């Protein structure tokens, strides 16, 4: 597999026998520093190979690379000597959903992203035919199906499922429907569709000129039951479609507390702006959190840190069900992961479910409880870091020379869960539950120093 680090092209070896990604120290040193997002030394600088031999590890790093014409982040271990300069193990294959075909010793990606080639404006209640770009690694002449992507669905768009053939310029036709009553803007480089290669499981019939076909016009989404008399057409009511789109915008904006001081025109403009950017907000229809890899939290234990494993706290039956729901949601989003039996855990913590202040005490529902870990022992074993959090008054006084037109504040939904934690520190965040032991893949709440890191 070809991996590009700036101007450096490397042929990576795919090794299904390796659970981690490995790079030689010589190759790591030759990569530009701007592609090295992070580097850290391990507290236990040795790993055990498949032959039970131990080998020294210089550290772990996150590298930025171009694979399949797409920018990717690779978590990698740095070793002094490796049989191949760059080895991609099952961790990479699983994360990026790479499929291996042992019949011809080839590989492919399960779902290939089709990206917009330019900024696109789609007017309300219109269809648009445009071109989407498939990656250059996709073979010319390959046949496949283009269908909806998660991004398109979150935007409220529908992509016509179509059979396409990859041309030499790797641009395939995409038909987009905007059935809403608002204008939708698609930036360049967004994953507008998914390309799936045709396999033996697919079958299609070629339509000839004599094949009877049906034409459909005036399509309308009807949510109420109506009686259709044979021989009569279903009436199309444009005003009803317009009202339905306005209702969608109004229903979405119920998630926000909008000022009552706005004029009707300002309120409509704000609602339309919020709806057009609805993929940025965590809502019932879009529950997934964002994530940044720009900064990671690292846990440094004291030299004399004491190991301790705490049993899970007892919970009543209804709270066990709530805990199960919240664990499933955290697993689905990749915020936590189960701990393997072979993993060494110096500290494990218990879990508590805390009732939210705004919650109804009579309702025993998952959203009324906050998932928290009791990290008191871990915090006691963590080294201190002296840092003064910026003072709000000092920040506002610094604006005296240049008075801003607007001062805004942003409240991130579960903000800590949108930040990363270093791979070597995840084992310290392990926690015990009645359903098993898990660890965090993202920054959890309740640790000693994250609020300092979050203010950087």
Short mmCIF file of C-alpha atoms in Angstrom, two decimals:
data_model
loop_
_atom_site.label_atom_id
_atom_site.label_comp_id
_atom_site.label_asym_id
_atom_site.label_seq_id
_atom_site.Cartn_x
_atom_site.Cartn_y
_atom_site.Cartn_z
CA UNK A 1 0.00 0.00 0.00
CA UNK A 2 1.40 3.39 -0.99
CA UNK A 3 1.72 5.91 1.85
CA UNK A 4 2.86 9.48 1.16
CA UNK A 5 4.55 11.65 3.80
CA UNK A 6 4.81 15.03 2.06
CA UNK A 7 7.28 14.28 -0.78
CA UNK A 8 8.31 10.89 0.65
CA UNK A 9 6.59 7.86 -0.92
CA UNK A 10 6.66 4.66 1.14
CA UNK A 11 5.39 1.18 0.27
CA UNK A 12 3.72 0.00 3.47
CA UNK A 13 3.35 -3.69 4.31
CA UNK A 14 -0.12 -4.85 5.39
CA UNK A 15 0.35 -7.40 8.18
CA UNK A 16 -2.77 -9.07 9.61
CA UNK A 17 -0.59 -10.76 12.23
CA UNK A 18 0.28 -7.42 13.82
CA UNK A 19 -2.24 -5.73 16.08
CA UNK A 20 -0.38 -2.39 15.95
CA UNK A 21 1.17 -0.10 13.33
CA UNK A 22 4.99 -0.04 13.32
CA UNK A 23 7.60 2.26 11.77
CA UNK A 24 11.39 2.07 11.84
CA UNK A 25 13.26 4.82 13.66
CA UNK A 26 15.25 5.69 10.52
CA UNK A 27 12.07 6.25 8.51
CA UNK A 28 10.45 8.18 11.37
CA UNK A 29 13.46 10.52 11.59
CA UNK A 30 13.30 11.21 7.84
CA UNK A 31 9.66 12.39 8.00
CA UNK A 32 9.04 16.13 8.21
CA UNK A 33 8.28 17.42 11.71
CA UNK A 34 5.15 19.19 10.47
CA UNK A 35 3.59 15.76 9.82
CA UNK A 36 4.31 14.59 13.38
CA UNK A 37 1.19 15.57 15.30
CA UNK A 38 2.40 14.12 18.59
CA UNK A 39 5.20 12.03 20.08
CA UNK A 40 5.55 10.47 23.50
CA UNK A 41 7.81 8.04 25.27
CA UNK A 42 6.29 5.02 26.98
CA UNK A 43 6.64 4.33 30.69
CA UNK A 44 7.19 0.66 29.79
CA UNK A 45 9.42 0.96 26.67
CA UNK A 46 9.10 -2.68 25.58
CA UNK A 47 6.58 -4.73 23.64
CA UNK A 48 6.36 -8.49 23.18
CA UNK A 49 6.42 -9.90 19.66
CA UNK A 50 4.55 -12.94 18.36
CA UNK A 51 7.61 -15.13 19.02
CA UNK A 52 7.51 -14.02 22.68
CA UNK A 53 10.63 -11.88 22.18
CA UNK A 54 10.73 -8.45 23.81
CA UNK A 55 11.89 -5.46 21.80
CA UNK A 56 12.60 -1.88 22.82
CA UNK A 57 10.19 0.88 21.75
CA UNK A 58 11.41 4.46 21.28
CA UNK A 59 7.87 5.77 21.67
CA UNK A 60 4.52 6.24 19.98
CA UNK A 61 3.44 8.96 17.58
CA UNK A 62 0.58 10.25 15.49
CA UNK A 63 1.59 10.84 11.87
CA UNK A 64 -0.27 12.68 9.14
CA UNK A 65 -0.10 10.88 5.80
CA UNK A 66 -1.81 10.70 2.42
CA UNK A 67 -3.32 7.27 1.66
CA UNK A 68 -5.72 6.69 -1.23
CA UNK A 69 -5.58 10.44 -1.97
CA UNK A 70 -7.04 11.14 1.46
CA UNK A 71 -5.36 12.69 4.48
CA UNK A 72 -5.28 10.20 7.36
CA UNK A 73 -3.91 10.11 10.91
CA UNK A 74 -1.93 6.97 11.83
CA UNK A 75 -1.19 5.89 15.41
CA UNK A 76 2.19 4.19 15.24
CA UNK A 77 4.92 2.56 17.36
CA UNK A 78 8.56 3.48 16.67
CA UNK A 79 11.01 0.54 16.78
CA UNK A 80 14.81 0.51 16.29
CA UNK A 81 14.77 -2.32 13.75
CA UNK A 82 11.82 -3.60 11.73
CA UNK A 83 11.57 -6.25 9.02
CA UNK A 84 9.81 -3.63 6.87
CA UNK A 85 10.15 0.18 7.25
CA UNK A 86 6.37 0.68 7.65
CA UNK A 87 3.91 -1.99 8.77
CA UNK A 88 0.16 -1.40 8.99
CA UNK A 89 -1.57 -3.87 11.29
CA UNK A 90 -5.15 -4.76 12.13
CA UNK A 91 -5.57 -1.51 14.07
CA UNK A 92 -5.30 0.44 10.80
CA UNK A 93 -7.39 -2.06 8.82
CA UNK A 94 -10.21 -1.93 11.37
CA UNK A 95 -10.15 1.85 11.83
CA UNK A 96 -10.25 2.61 8.10
CA UNK A 97 -12.48 -0.35 7.12
CA UNK A 98 -10.00 -1.91 4.68
CA UNK A 99 -11.12 -5.17 3.03
CA UNK A 100 -8.58 -7.82 2.03
CA UNK A 101 -9.19 -10.12 -0.95
CA UNK A 102 -6.98 -13.20 -0.60
CA UNK A 103 -8.12 -14.60 -3.97
CA UNK A 104 -5.83 -12.15 -5.78
CA UNK A 105 -3.96 -10.69 -2.76
CA UNK A 106 -5.49 -7.27 -3.20
CA UNK A 107 -7.15 -4.83 -0.87
CA UNK A 108 -9.97 -2.36 -1.07
CA UNK A 109 -12.09 -0.03 1.00
CA UNK A 110 -15.64 -1.07 1.88
CA UNK A 111 -17.20 2.32 1.25
CA UNK A 112 -15.37 4.82 -0.95
CA UNK A 113 -16.15 8.48 -0.39
CA UNK A 114 -17.29 10.58 -3.34
CA UNK A 115 -16.41 14.23 -2.69
CA UNK A 116 -17.73 17.49 -4.06
CA UNK A 117 -15.36 19.10 -6.57
CA UNK A 118 -16.51 22.67 -5.92
CA UNK A 119 -18.80 24.70 -3.70
CA UNK A 120 -22.40 23.88 -4.60
CA UNK A 121 -25.60 25.82 -3.93
CA UNK A 122 -28.83 23.80 -4.09
CA UNK A 123 -31.99 25.86 -4.22
CA UNK A 124 -35.13 24.78 -2.31
CA UNK A 125 -37.29 22.04 -3.88
CA UNK A 126 -34.88 21.44 -6.74
CA UNK A 127 -32.76 18.66 -8.20
CA UNK A 128 -29.17 19.16 -9.26
CA UNK A 129 -26.89 17.03 -11.41
CA UNK A 130 -23.22 17.50 -10.59
CA UNK A 131 -19.92 15.62 -10.65
CA UNK A 132 -18.32 13.97 -7.64
CA UNK A 133 -14.67 12.96 -7.33
CA UNK A 134 -13.69 9.40 -6.41
CA UNK A 135 -10.10 8.84 -5.17
CA UNK A 136 -7.40 8.20 -7.76
CA UNK A 137 -6.67 4.74 -6.35
CA UNK A 138 -10.05 3.54 -7.68
CA UNK A 139 -9.40 1.69 -10.95
CA UNK A 140 -10.65 3.29 -14.16
CA UNK A 141 -13.56 1.33 -15.66
CA UNK A 142 -14.71 -0.01 -12.30
CA UNK A 143 -18.49 -0.29 -11.97
CA UNK A 144 -20.25 0.61 -8.75
CA UNK A 145 -23.27 2.09 -7.04
CA UNK A 146 -23.42 5.67 -5.76
CA UNK A 147 -25.80 6.20 -2.85
CA UNK A 148 -26.49 8.42 0.15
CA UNK A 149 -23.68 9.34 2.53
CA UNK A 150 -24.13 10.18 6.20
CA UNK A 151 -23.13 13.77 5.44
CA UNK A 152 -25.85 14.10 2.79
CA UNK A 153 -28.48 12.64 5.11
CA UNK A 154 -27.52 15.05 7.89
CA UNK A 155 -27.89 17.92 5.42
CA UNK A 156 -31.41 16.78 4.56
CA UNK A 157 -30.44 15.81 1.00
CA UNK A 158 -31.28 12.71 -1.01
CA UNK A 159 -28.81 11.17 -3.47
CA UNK A 160 -30.25 9.14 -6.33
CA UNK A 161 -28.91 5.59 -6.24
CA UNK A 162 -27.17 5.21 -9.59
CA UNK A 163 -24.94 2.78 -11.45
CA UNK A 164 -21.73 4.49 -12.59
CA UNK A 165 -18.48 3.62 -14.32
CA UNK A 166 -15.29 5.31 -13.12
CA UNK A 167 -13.92 7.43 -16.03
CA UNK A 168 -10.25 8.44 -16.54
CA UNK A 169 -10.79 11.76 -14.72
CA UNK A 170 -12.37 9.90 -11.75
CA UNK A 171 -15.46 12.14 -11.80
CA UNK A 172 -18.84 10.42 -11.60
CA UNK A 173 -22.32 11.96 -11.99
CA UNK A 174 -24.29 12.59 -8.79
CA UNK A 175 -27.97 13.55 -8.72
CA UNK A 176 -28.97 15.51 -5.61
CA UNK A 177 -32.47 16.40 -4.40
CA UNK A 178 -33.15 19.22 -1.97
CA UNK A 179 -36.75 18.64 -0.87
CA UNK A 180 -36.62 21.29 1.84
CA UNK A 181 -37.68 24.93 1.66
CA UNK A 182 -34.22 26.33 2.42
CA UNK A 183 -31.14 26.81 0.30
CA UNK A 184 -28.40 24.30 1.16
CA UNK A 185 -24.70 25.02 0.62
CA UNK A 186 -22.18 22.21 0.17
CA UNK A 187 -18.50 23.18 0.58
CA UNK A 188 -15.83 21.72 -1.66
CA UNK A 189 -14.34 18.41 -0.53
CA UNK A 190 -17.37 17.08 1.41
CA UNK A 191 -18.35 13.38 1.23
CA UNK A 192 -21.56 13.80 -0.72
CA UNK A 193 -22.01 10.12 -1.67
CA UNK A 194 -20.69 6.61 -1.09
CA UNK A 195 -19.32 4.49 -3.94
CA UNK A 196 -19.71 0.71 -3.52
CA UNK A 197 -18.02 -1.62 -6.00
CA UNK A 198 -20.35 -4.08 -7.74
CA UNK A 199 -19.84 -7.65 -6.58
CA UNK A 200 -21.32 -11.06 -7.34
CA UNK A 201 -24.10 -10.24 -4.89
CA UNK A 202 -25.37 -7.52 -7.23
CA UNK A 203 -27.36 -8.11 -10.38
CA UNK A 204 -28.71 -5.63 -12.90
CA UNK A 205 -30.77 -5.81 -16.08
CA UNK A 206 -29.98 -3.71 -19.13
CA UNK A 207 -32.97 -1.69 -20.34
CA UNK A 208 -33.60 -1.77 -24.09
CA UNK A 209 -35.67 0.62 -26.15
CA UNK A 210 -38.59 -1.81 -26.00
CA UNK A 211 -38.52 -2.13 -22.21
CA UNK A 212 -41.66 -0.71 -20.63
CA UNK A 213 -40.76 2.04 -18.20
CA UNK A 214 -42.73 4.40 -16.00
CA UNK A 215 -42.25 8.12 -15.57
CA UNK A 216 -43.02 9.72 -12.23
CA UNK A 217 -43.73 13.43 -11.87
CA UNK A 218 -44.75 15.72 -9.03
CA UNK A 219 -43.43 13.65 -6.13
CA UNK A 220 -44.62 14.81 -2.72
CA UNK A 221 -43.98 13.36 0.74
CA UNK A 222 -47.40 12.78 2.32
CA UNK A 223 -47.55 12.09 6.05
CA UNK A 224 -51.35 11.83 6.31
CA UNK A 225 -53.49 8.94 5.06
CA UNK A 226 -55.57 9.63 1.93
CA UNK A 227 -58.02 7.58 -0.10
CA UNK A 228 -56.92 7.02 -3.68
CA UNK A 229 -59.61 6.23 -6.23
CA UNK A 230 -58.48 4.10 -9.14
CA UNK A 231 -58.08 6.15 -12.28
CA UNK A 232 -57.57 9.44 -10.46
CA UNK A 233 -54.27 11.25 -9.96
CA UNK A 234 -53.05 12.24 -6.52
CA UNK A 235 -53.18 16.08 -6.41
CA UNK A 236 -49.92 17.94 -5.93
CA UNK A 237 -50.11 20.87 -3.53
CA UNK A 238 -46.95 23.07 -3.60
CA UNK A 239 -48.08 25.14 -0.63
CA UNK A 240 -48.38 22.00 1.51
CA UNK A 241 -44.81 21.01 0.59
CA UNK A 242 -43.61 24.51 1.49
CA UNK A 243 -45.41 24.37 4.84
CA UNK A 244 -43.83 20.99 5.52
CA UNK A 245 -40.32 22.40 4.93
CA UNK A 246 -40.99 25.39 7.17
CA UNK A 247 -42.20 23.00 9.85
CA UNK A 248 -38.93 21.05 9.57
CA UNK A 249 -36.93 24.24 10.18
CA UNK A 250 -39.17 25.28 13.07
CA UNK A 251 -39.00 21.82 14.64
CA UNK A 252 -35.20 21.78 14.42
CA UNK A 253 -34.92 25.25 15.98
CA UNK A 254 -36.86 24.08 19.04
CA UNK A 255 -33.49 22.72 20.19
CA UNK A 256 -32.28 26.32 20.66
CA UNK A 257 -33.20 29.18 22.97
CA UNK A 258 -33.59 32.09 20.54
CA UNK A 259 -33.87 35.67 21.74
CA UNK A 260 -37.34 37.20 21.87
CA UNK A 261 -35.84 40.60 20.98
CA UNK A 262 -35.31 39.60 17.34
CA UNK A 263 -37.62 40.88 14.65
CA UNK A 264 -39.56 38.35 12.59
CA UNK A 265 -37.15 38.79 9.66
CA UNK A 266 -34.09 38.38 11.91
CA UNK A 267 -35.63 35.29 13.52
CA UNK A 268 -36.25 33.66 10.13
CA UNK A 269 -32.69 34.46 9.01
CA UNK A 270 -31.25 32.98 12.19
CA UNK A 271 -33.41 29.86 11.95
CA UNK A 272 -32.37 29.31 8.33
CA UNK A 273 -28.69 29.78 9.25
CA UNK A 274 -28.98 27.24 12.07
CA UNK A 275 -30.80 24.74 9.86
CA UNK A 276 -28.26 25.03 7.02
CA UNK A 277 -25.47 24.26 9.51
CA UNK A 278 -27.35 21.61 11.49
CA UNK A 279 -24.54 19.07 11.09
CA UNK A 280 -22.49 21.18 13.54
CA UNK A 281 -24.95 20.71 16.40
CA UNK A 282 -25.60 17.71 18.62
CA UNK A 283 -29.33 16.97 18.39
CA UNK A 284 -31.66 13.99 18.59
CA UNK A 285 -31.25 13.42 14.84
CA UNK A 286 -27.48 13.99 14.94
CA UNK A 287 -26.26 12.65 18.32
CA UNK A 288 -22.60 12.10 17.38
CA UNK A 289 -20.01 14.38 18.97
CA UNK A 290 -17.22 16.18 17.12
CA UNK A 291 -13.54 15.36 17.64
CA UNK A 292 -10.23 17.22 17.34
CA UNK A 293 -6.82 15.58 17.04
CA UNK A 294 -4.90 18.87 17.45
CA UNK A 295 -4.20 18.29 21.14
CA UNK A 296 -4.15 15.25 23.43
CA UNK A 297 -4.23 14.84 27.18
CA UNK A 298 -1.42 12.86 28.79
CA UNK A 299 -1.57 11.36 32.29
CA UNK A 300 1.77 11.35 34.15
CA UNK A 301 1.77 9.22 37.29
CA UNK A 302 3.97 9.99 40.27
CA UNK A 303 7.16 7.88 40.56
CA UNK A 304 5.78 6.22 43.71
CA UNK A 305 2.24 5.76 42.37
CA UNK A 306 0.23 3.08 44.15
CA UNK A 307 -1.75 0.58 42.08
CA UNK A 308 -5.37 0.03 43.08
CA UNK A 309 -8.30 -1.85 41.58
CA UNK A 310 -11.76 -0.89 42.79
CA UNK A 311 -14.89 -3.00 42.40
CA UNK A 312 -17.91 -1.44 40.69
CA UNK A 313 -20.44 0.30 42.91
CA UNK A 314 -23.75 -1.47 43.41
CA UNK A 315 -26.65 -0.06 41.41
CA UNK A 316 -30.42 -0.62 41.61
CA UNK A 317 -31.95 -2.49 38.64
CA UNK A 318 -33.27 0.62 36.85
CA UNK A 319 -29.85 2.31 37.06
CA UNK A 320 -28.21 -0.83 35.63
CA UNK A 321 -30.41 -0.45 32.56
CA UNK A 322 -29.53 3.24 32.31
CA UNK A 323 -25.82 2.39 32.62
CA UNK A 324 -26.17 -0.21 29.86
CA UNK A 325 -27.79 2.38 27.54
CA UNK A 326 -25.07 4.94 28.20
CA UNK A 327 -22.27 2.39 27.72
CA UNK A 328 -23.78 1.31 24.39
CA UNK A 329 -23.91 4.94 23.23
CA UNK A 330 -20.28 5.59 24.28
CA UNK A 331 -19.17 2.39 22.52
CA UNK A 332 -21.07 3.34 19.35
CA UNK A 333 -19.31 6.72 19.18
CA UNK A 334 -15.87 5.23 19.90
CA UNK A 335 -15.49 7.17 23.16
CA UNK A 336 -14.79 4.00 25.16
CA UNK A 337 -13.60 0.52 24.24
CA UNK A 338 -13.54 -2.82 26.10
CA UNK A 339 -10.26 -3.73 27.80
CA UNK A 340 -8.52 -6.85 26.51
CA UNK A 341 -7.65 -9.65 28.93
CA UNK A 342 -3.91 -9.33 28.24
CA UNK A 343 -3.75 -5.58 28.93
CA UNK A 344 -1.99 -4.44 32.09
CA UNK A 345 -4.05 -1.97 34.11
CA UNK A 346 -2.30 -0.26 37.04
CA UNK A 347 -5.50 1.46 38.22
CA UNK A 348 -9.20 0.79 37.69
CA UNK A 349 -11.97 3.07 38.91
CA UNK A 350 -15.69 2.61 39.63
CA UNK A 351 -18.59 4.37 37.90
CA UNK A 352 -21.35 6.55 39.34
CA UNK A 353 -24.56 7.87 37.78
CA UNK A 354 -25.24 11.43 38.94
CA UNK A 355 -28.69 12.99 38.61
CA UNK A 356 -28.62 16.16 36.50
CA UNK A 357 -29.80 19.38 38.14
CA UNK A 358 -32.39 20.02 35.46
CA UNK A 359 -33.68 16.44 35.53
CA UNK A 360 -37.12 15.37 36.68
CA UNK A 361 -36.54 13.28 39.79
CA UNK A 362 -39.64 11.18 39.05
CA UNK A 363 -38.43 10.15 35.59
CA UNK A 364 -35.96 7.26 35.58
CA UNK A 365 -34.63 7.92 32.07
CA UNK A 366 -31.08 7.81 30.70
CA UNK A 367 -30.95 11.50 29.74
CA UNK A 368 -31.64 12.50 33.36
CA UNK A 369 -28.36 10.97 34.57
CA UNK A 370 -24.74 11.93 33.96
CA UNK A 371 -22.17 9.15 33.44
CA UNK A 372 -19.14 9.80 35.69
CA UNK A 373 -16.08 7.87 36.83
CA UNK A 374 -14.77 8.11 40.38
CA UNK A 375 -11.16 9.01 39.53
CA UNK A 376 -10.21 10.14 43.05
CA UNK A 377 -7.49 7.52 43.49
CA UNK A 378 -6.11 8.11 39.97
CA UNK A 379 -6.02 11.86 40.59
CA UNK A 380 -4.13 11.32 43.85
CA UNK A 381 -1.46 9.39 41.94
CA UNK A 382 -1.17 11.95 39.12
CA UNK A 383 1.60 14.53 39.02
CA UNK A 384 0.58 18.17 39.39
CA UNK A 385 0.96 20.73 36.63
CA UNK A 386 1.09 24.37 37.68
CA UNK A 387 -0.80 26.62 35.30
CA UNK A 388 -2.90 29.74 35.83
CA UNK A 389 -6.23 29.68 34.02
CA UNK A 390 -6.82 32.97 32.10
CA UNK A 391 -8.99 35.49 33.94
CA UNK A 392 -12.16 36.61 32.14
CA UNK A 393 -11.77 40.21 33.33
CA UNK A 394 -8.22 40.39 31.96
CA UNK A 395 -9.43 39.04 28.63
CA UNK A 396 -12.18 41.66 28.33
CA UNK A 397 -9.81 44.47 29.37
CA UNK A 398 -7.45 43.45 26.58
CA UNK A 399 -10.16 44.50 24.11
CA UNK A 400 -9.94 48.18 25.11
CA UNK A 401 -7.89 49.09 22.03
CA UNK A 402 -10.18 47.29 19.61
CA UNK A 403 -13.82 47.03 20.61
CA UNK A 404 -15.47 44.02 18.90
CA UNK A 405 -18.91 44.22 17.32
CA UNK A 406 -19.96 40.94 18.89
CA UNK A 407 -18.76 38.85 21.82
CA UNK A 408 -19.81 35.23 21.54
CA UNK A 409 -19.48 32.17 23.72
CA UNK A 410 -19.63 28.53 22.67
CA UNK A 411 -20.90 25.71 24.86
CA UNK A 412 -19.60 22.38 23.59
CA UNK A 413 -21.78 19.34 24.15
CA UNK A 414 -19.74 16.95 26.34
CA UNK A 415 -16.69 19.05 25.46
CA UNK A 416 -14.12 16.74 27.07
CA UNK A 417 -15.36 13.84 24.91
CA UNK A 418 -14.44 15.88 21.82
CA UNK A 419 -10.72 15.84 22.73
CA UNK A 420 -8.22 13.01 22.50
CA UNK A 421 -6.15 11.22 25.11
CA UNK A 422 -2.68 9.83 24.40
CA UNK A 423 -2.62 6.08 23.58
CA UNK A 424 -0.27 5.38 26.49
CA UNK A 425 -2.65 7.09 28.95
CA UNK A 426 -5.84 5.26 28.02
CA UNK A 427 -5.05 2.31 30.32
CA UNK A 428 -5.06 4.65 33.33
CA UNK A 429 -8.67 5.58 32.57
CA UNK A 430 -9.95 1.99 32.88
CA UNK A 431 -13.17 1.64 34.85
CA UNK A 432 -15.12 -1.33 36.20
CA UNK A 433 -18.84 -1.84 35.69
CA UNK A 434 -21.24 -4.69 36.28
CA UNK A 435 -21.04 -5.29 32.50
CA UNK A 436 -17.24 -5.47 32.26
CA UNK A 437 -14.13 -3.29 32.22
CA UNK A 438 -13.67 -0.47 29.70
CA UNK A 439 -11.24 2.37 29.05
CA UNK A 440 -11.61 5.79 27.46
CA UNK A 441 -10.42 6.58 23.93
CA UNK A 442 -11.24 10.25 24.47
CA UNK A 443 -10.72 12.65 27.34
CA UNK A 444 -13.07 11.72 30.22
CA UNK A 445 -14.59 14.04 32.79
CA UNK A 446 -13.36 13.86 36.37
CA UNK A 447 -9.60 13.80 35.80
CA UNK A 448 -7.24 16.13 37.62
CA UNK A 449 -5.91 18.40 34.87
CA UNK A 450 -8.16 18.38 31.74
CA UNK A 451 -9.71 21.77 32.54
CA UNK A 452 -6.22 23.30 32.20
CA UNK A 453 -5.66 21.54 28.86
CA UNK A 454 -9.13 22.57 27.67
CA UNK A 455 -8.31 26.26 28.22
CA UNK A 456 -5.25 26.23 25.93
#
